[in-house]
Coordinates of C-alpha atoms in Angstrom, one line a residue:
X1 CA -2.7 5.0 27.5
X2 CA -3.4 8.5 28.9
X3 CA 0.1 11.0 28.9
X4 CA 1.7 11.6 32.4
X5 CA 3.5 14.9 31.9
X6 CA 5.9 15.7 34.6
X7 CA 6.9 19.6 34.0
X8 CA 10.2 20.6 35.7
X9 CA 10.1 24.0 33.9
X10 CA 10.5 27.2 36.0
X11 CA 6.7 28.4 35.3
X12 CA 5.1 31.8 36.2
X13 CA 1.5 32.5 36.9
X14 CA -1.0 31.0 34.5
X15 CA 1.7 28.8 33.1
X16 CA 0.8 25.6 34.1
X17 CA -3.0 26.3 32.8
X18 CA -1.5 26.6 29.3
X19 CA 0.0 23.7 29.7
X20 CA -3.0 21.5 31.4
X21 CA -5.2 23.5 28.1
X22 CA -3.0 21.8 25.7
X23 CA -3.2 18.2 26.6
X24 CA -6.6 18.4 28.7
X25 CA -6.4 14.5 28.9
X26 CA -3.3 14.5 30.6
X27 CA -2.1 14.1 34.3
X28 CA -0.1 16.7 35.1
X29 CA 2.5 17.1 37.9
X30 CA 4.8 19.9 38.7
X31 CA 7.9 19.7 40.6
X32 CA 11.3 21.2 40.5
X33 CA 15.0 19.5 39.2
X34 CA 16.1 18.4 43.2
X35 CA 12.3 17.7 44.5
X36 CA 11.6 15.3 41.5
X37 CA 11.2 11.9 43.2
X38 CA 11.7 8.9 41.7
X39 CA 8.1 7.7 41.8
X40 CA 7.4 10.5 39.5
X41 CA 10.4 10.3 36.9
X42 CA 9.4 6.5 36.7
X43 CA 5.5 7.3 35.7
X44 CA 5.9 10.1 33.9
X45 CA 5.4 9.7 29.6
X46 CA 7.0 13.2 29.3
X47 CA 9.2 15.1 30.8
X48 CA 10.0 19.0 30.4
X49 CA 13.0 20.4 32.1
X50 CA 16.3 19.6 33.6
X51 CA 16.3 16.1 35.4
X52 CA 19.3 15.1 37.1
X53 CA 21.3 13.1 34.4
X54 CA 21.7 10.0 36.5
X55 CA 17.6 9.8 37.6
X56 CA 16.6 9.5 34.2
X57 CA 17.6 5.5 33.9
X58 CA 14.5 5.1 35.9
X59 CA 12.3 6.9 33.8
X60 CA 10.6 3.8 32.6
X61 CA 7.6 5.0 30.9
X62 CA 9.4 7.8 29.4
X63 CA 8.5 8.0 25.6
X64 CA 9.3 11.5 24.8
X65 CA 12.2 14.2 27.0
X66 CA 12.3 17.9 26.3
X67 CA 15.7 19.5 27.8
X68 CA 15.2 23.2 28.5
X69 CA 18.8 23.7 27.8
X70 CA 20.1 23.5 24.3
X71 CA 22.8 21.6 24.9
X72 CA 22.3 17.9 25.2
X73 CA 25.6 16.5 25.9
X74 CA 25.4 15.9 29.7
X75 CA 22.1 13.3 28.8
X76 CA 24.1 11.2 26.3
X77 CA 23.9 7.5 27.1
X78 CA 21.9 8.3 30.0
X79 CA 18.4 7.8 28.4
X80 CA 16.1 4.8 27.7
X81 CA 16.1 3.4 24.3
X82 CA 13.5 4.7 21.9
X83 CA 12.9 7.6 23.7
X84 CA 12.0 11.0 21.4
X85 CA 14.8 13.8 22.6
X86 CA 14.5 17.3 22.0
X87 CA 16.2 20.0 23.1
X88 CA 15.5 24.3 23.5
X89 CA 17.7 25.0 21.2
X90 CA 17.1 28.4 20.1
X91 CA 16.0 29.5 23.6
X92 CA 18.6 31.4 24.9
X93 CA 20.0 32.9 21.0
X94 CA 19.4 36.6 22.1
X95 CA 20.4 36.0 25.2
X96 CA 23.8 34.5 24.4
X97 CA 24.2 37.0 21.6
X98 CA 24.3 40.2 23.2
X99 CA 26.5 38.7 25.5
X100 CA 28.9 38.1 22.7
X101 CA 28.4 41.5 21.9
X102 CA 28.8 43.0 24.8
X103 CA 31.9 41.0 25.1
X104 CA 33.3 42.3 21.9
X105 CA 32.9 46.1 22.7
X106 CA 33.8 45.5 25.7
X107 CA 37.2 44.3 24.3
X108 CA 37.5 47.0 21.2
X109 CA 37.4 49.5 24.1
X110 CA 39.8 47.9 26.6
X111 CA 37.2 47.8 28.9
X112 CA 39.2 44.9 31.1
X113 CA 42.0 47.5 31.2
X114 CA 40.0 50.3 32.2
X115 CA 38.5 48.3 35.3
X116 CA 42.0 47.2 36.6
X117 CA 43.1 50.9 36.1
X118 CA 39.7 51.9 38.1
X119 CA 40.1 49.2 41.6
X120 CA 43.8 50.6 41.3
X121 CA 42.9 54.0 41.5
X122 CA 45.0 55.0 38.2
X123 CA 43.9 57.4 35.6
X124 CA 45.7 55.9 32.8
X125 CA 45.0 56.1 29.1
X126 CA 45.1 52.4 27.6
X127 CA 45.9 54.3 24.0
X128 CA 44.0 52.4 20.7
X129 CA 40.9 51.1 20.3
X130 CA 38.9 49.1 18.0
X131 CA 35.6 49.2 16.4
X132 CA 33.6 46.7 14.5
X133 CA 32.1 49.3 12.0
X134 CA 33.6 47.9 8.6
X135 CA 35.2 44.6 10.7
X136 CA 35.1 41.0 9.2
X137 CA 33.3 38.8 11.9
X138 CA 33.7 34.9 11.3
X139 CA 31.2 33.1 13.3
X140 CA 32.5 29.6 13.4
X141 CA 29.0 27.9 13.7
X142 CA 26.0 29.5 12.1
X143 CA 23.1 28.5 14.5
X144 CA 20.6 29.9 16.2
X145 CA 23.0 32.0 18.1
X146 CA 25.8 32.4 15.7
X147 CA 23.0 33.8 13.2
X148 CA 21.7 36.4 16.3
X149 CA 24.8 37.4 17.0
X150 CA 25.6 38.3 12.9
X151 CA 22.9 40.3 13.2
X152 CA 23.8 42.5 15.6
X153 CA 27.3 42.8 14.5
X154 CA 25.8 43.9 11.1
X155 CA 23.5 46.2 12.7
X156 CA 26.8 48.0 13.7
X157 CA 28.3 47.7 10.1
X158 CA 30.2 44.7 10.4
X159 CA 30.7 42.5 7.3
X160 CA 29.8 39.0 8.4
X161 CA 30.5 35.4 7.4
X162 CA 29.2 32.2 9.2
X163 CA 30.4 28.6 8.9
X164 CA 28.6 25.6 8.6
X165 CA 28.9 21.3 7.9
X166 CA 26.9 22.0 5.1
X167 CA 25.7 25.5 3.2
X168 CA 22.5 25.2 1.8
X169 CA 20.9 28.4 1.1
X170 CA 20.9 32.0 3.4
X171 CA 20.8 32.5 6.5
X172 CA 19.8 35.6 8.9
X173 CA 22.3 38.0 9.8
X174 CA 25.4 36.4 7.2
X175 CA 26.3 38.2 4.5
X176 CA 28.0 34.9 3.5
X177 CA 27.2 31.4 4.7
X178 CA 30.9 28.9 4.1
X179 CA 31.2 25.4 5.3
X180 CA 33.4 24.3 8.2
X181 CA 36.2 23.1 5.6
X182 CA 37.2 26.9 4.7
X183 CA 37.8 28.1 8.1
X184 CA 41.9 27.8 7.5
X185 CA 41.2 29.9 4.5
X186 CA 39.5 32.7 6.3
X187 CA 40.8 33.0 9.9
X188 CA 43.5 35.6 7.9
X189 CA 40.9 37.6 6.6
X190 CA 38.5 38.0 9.6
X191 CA 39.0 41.0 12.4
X192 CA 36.8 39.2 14.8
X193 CA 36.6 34.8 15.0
X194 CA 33.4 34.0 17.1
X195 CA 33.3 30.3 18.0
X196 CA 29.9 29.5 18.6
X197 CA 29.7 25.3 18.4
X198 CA 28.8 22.6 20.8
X199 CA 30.8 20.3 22.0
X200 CA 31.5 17.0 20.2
X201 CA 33.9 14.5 19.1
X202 CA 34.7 16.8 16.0
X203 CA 34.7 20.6 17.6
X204 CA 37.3 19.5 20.4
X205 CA 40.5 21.2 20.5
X206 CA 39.1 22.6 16.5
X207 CA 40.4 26.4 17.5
X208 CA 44.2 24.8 18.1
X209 CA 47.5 26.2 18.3
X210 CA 47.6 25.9 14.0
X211 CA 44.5 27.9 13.5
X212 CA 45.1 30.3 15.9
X213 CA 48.4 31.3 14.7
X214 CA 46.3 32.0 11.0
X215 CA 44.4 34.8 12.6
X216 CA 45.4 38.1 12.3
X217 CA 47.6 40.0 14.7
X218 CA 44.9 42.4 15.9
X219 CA 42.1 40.1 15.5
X220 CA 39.6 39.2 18.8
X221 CA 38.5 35.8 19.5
X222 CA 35.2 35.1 21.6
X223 CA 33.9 31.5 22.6
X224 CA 30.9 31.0 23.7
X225 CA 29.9 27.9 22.6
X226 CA 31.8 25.3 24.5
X227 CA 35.1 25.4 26.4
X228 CA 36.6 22.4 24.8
X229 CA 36.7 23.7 21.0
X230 CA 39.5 26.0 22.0
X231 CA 43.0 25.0 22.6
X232 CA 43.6 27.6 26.1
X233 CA 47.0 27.1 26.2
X234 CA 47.6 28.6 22.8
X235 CA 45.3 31.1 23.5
X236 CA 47.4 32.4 26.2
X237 CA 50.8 31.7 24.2
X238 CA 49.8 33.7 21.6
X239 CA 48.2 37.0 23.4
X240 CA 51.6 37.2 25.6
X241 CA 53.4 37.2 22.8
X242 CA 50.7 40.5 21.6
X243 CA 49.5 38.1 18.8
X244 CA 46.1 38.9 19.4
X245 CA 44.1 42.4 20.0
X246 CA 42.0 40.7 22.7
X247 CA 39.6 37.3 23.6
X248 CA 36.5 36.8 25.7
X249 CA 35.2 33.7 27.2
X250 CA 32.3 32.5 28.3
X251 CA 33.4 29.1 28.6
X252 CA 36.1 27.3 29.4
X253 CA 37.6 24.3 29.5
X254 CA 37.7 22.9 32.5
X255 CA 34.6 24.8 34.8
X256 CA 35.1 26.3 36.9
X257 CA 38.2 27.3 35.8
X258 CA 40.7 26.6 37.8
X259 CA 42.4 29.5 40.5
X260 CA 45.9 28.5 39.0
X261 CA 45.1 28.8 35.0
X262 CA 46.8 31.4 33.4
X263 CA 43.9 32.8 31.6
X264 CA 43.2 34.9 34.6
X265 CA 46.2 37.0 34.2
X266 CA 46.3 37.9 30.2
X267 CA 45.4 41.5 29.4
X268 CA 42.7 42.4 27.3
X269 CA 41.4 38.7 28.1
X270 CA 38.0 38.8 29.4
X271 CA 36.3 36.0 31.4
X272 CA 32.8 35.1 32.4
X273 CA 31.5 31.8 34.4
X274 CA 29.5 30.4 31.9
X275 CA 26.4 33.1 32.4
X276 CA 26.0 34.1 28.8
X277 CA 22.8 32.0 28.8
X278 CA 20.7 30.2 31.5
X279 CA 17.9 31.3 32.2
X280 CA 19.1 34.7 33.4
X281 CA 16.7 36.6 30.9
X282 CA 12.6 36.9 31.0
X283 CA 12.6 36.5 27.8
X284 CA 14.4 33.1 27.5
X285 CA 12.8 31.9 30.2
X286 CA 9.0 32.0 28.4
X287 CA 10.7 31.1 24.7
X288 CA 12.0 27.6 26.9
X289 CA 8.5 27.3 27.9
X290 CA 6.7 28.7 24.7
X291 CA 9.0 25.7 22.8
X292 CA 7.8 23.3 25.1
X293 CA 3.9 23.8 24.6
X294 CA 4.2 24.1 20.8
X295 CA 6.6 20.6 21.0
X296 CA 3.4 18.9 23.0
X297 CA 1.0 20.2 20.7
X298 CA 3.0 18.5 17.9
X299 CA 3.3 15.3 20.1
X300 CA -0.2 15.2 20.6
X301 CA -0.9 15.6 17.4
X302 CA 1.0 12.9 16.0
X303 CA 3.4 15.6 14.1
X304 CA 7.2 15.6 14.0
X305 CA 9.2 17.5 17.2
X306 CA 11.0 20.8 16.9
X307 CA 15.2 20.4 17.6
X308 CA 14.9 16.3 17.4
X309 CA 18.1 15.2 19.0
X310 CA 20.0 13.1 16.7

């Protein structure tokens, strides 16, 4: 049976060539997430992209799904048994990572502060600042972007540590790799706690009221993994009460967040809708695709998938 490959990717020039080079045999069709129909989800043997979640219970000859996104979540249950899942994962690392960084300096220098001061017209001196150079950074998840994201913090001298389920051996940009059962251990000793997980049954709620009241004083907290590994509410408790140095989000918990939450009125709390990622960089954009082509050169050949879905 000949491979019917229907590519939802955002492709540039020349793109769909490299594709149609890989898997010469194959039929190829083109179409975008909200012009897919579902004549073409039903035939197609592979699919690339971001399919509406509830269209892909019609995707009866699917054998094999490539997300572009890395996370997977919004697909769970929603898939035909025995088909092969993989996701981008890795994709958007850099991307995400500077954000994080950005975030960070952003915070050390009381940036927030300094903007409020600007659309007020006030020339006001917010006092101390921080810097990372000799800072502990705990990066609560040591994946793709977790270990991108070390690396730039050591790049400016920070000492880093990254947690995992399981420690196994090195990993870029972490002076030290820990499992996830120390983190109650070190939230004291880190200056900066970057959460940088997924969401699942076991990160939920994992940065609660308990753990957050083991960090430091003047630490900073940044999430940009998911929204739902941090407890909000004792977020905001504990920076009123000038328990914390600063925080920025990425994500939150729910989104949009909503006009009324009390995140929007902390100080020294930044916020951003969820636009750490995406495909909002070049560069991500053609890794997505890059991923995609070596995954069907692996799936032609007969070889195991890059970022299997479990």
């Amino acid at each position: 049976m000949s491979e019917c490959i229907l590519n939802l990717l955002p492709l540039h020039e020349g793109e769909r060539e490299e594709f149609e080079a890989i898997a010469p045999d194959a039929v190829h069709v083109y179409a975008g997430r909200s012009t897919a129909t579902p004549e073409q989800i039903a035939s197609a043997t592979v699919i690339f992209g971001w399919p509406r979640p509830e269209a892909m219970g019609g995707a009866a000859s699917l054998r094999w799904f490539q997300s572009m996104w890395a996370g997977t979540d919004e697909y769970a249950g929603k898939l035909p048994e025995g088909v092969l899942f993989t996701s981008s994962s890795g994709s958007n690392s850099r991307s995400v990572a500077e954000h994080m960084l950005t975030s960070l300096l952003a915070v050390c220098r009381r940036l927030p502060a300094y903007r409020d001061s600007q659309r007020a017209h006030l020339w006001k001196d917010e006092g101390a600042m921080k810097t990372i150079l000799g800072a502990s950074v705990l990066v609560v998840g040591a994946g793709h972007v977790g270990s991108d994201f070390a690396k730039l913090c050591q790049g400016l001298g920070a000492r880093t540590i990254g947690l995992k389920r399981t420690a196994s051996g090195p990993i870029e940009g972490f002076d030290q790799v820990r499992t996830m059962d120390e983190l109650d251990a070190l939230l004291p000793q880190a200056d900066v706690v970057a959460l940088a997980l997924p969401h699942s049954p076991q990160t939920v709620r994992l940065m609660n009221r308990g753990r957050i009241a083991r960090m430091k004083d003047d630490a900073i907290l940044i999430n940009a993994g998911r929204g739902s590994v941090l407890d909000q509410d004792a977020l905001v408790e504990a920076m009123r009460a000038s328990r914390l140095w600063g925080a920025a989000l990425d994500v939150t918990d729910p989104e949009p967040l909503p006009p009324d939450s009390p995140l929007w009125d902390v100080p020294n709390l930044l916020l951003t809708p969820h636009v750490a990622g995406g495909m909002r960089l070049e560069i991500t954009r053609r890794k997505c695709v890059e991923m995609a082509q070596e995954n069907l050169r692996r799936y032609l050949a007969g070889e195991k998938l890059v970022n299997q879905v479990l």
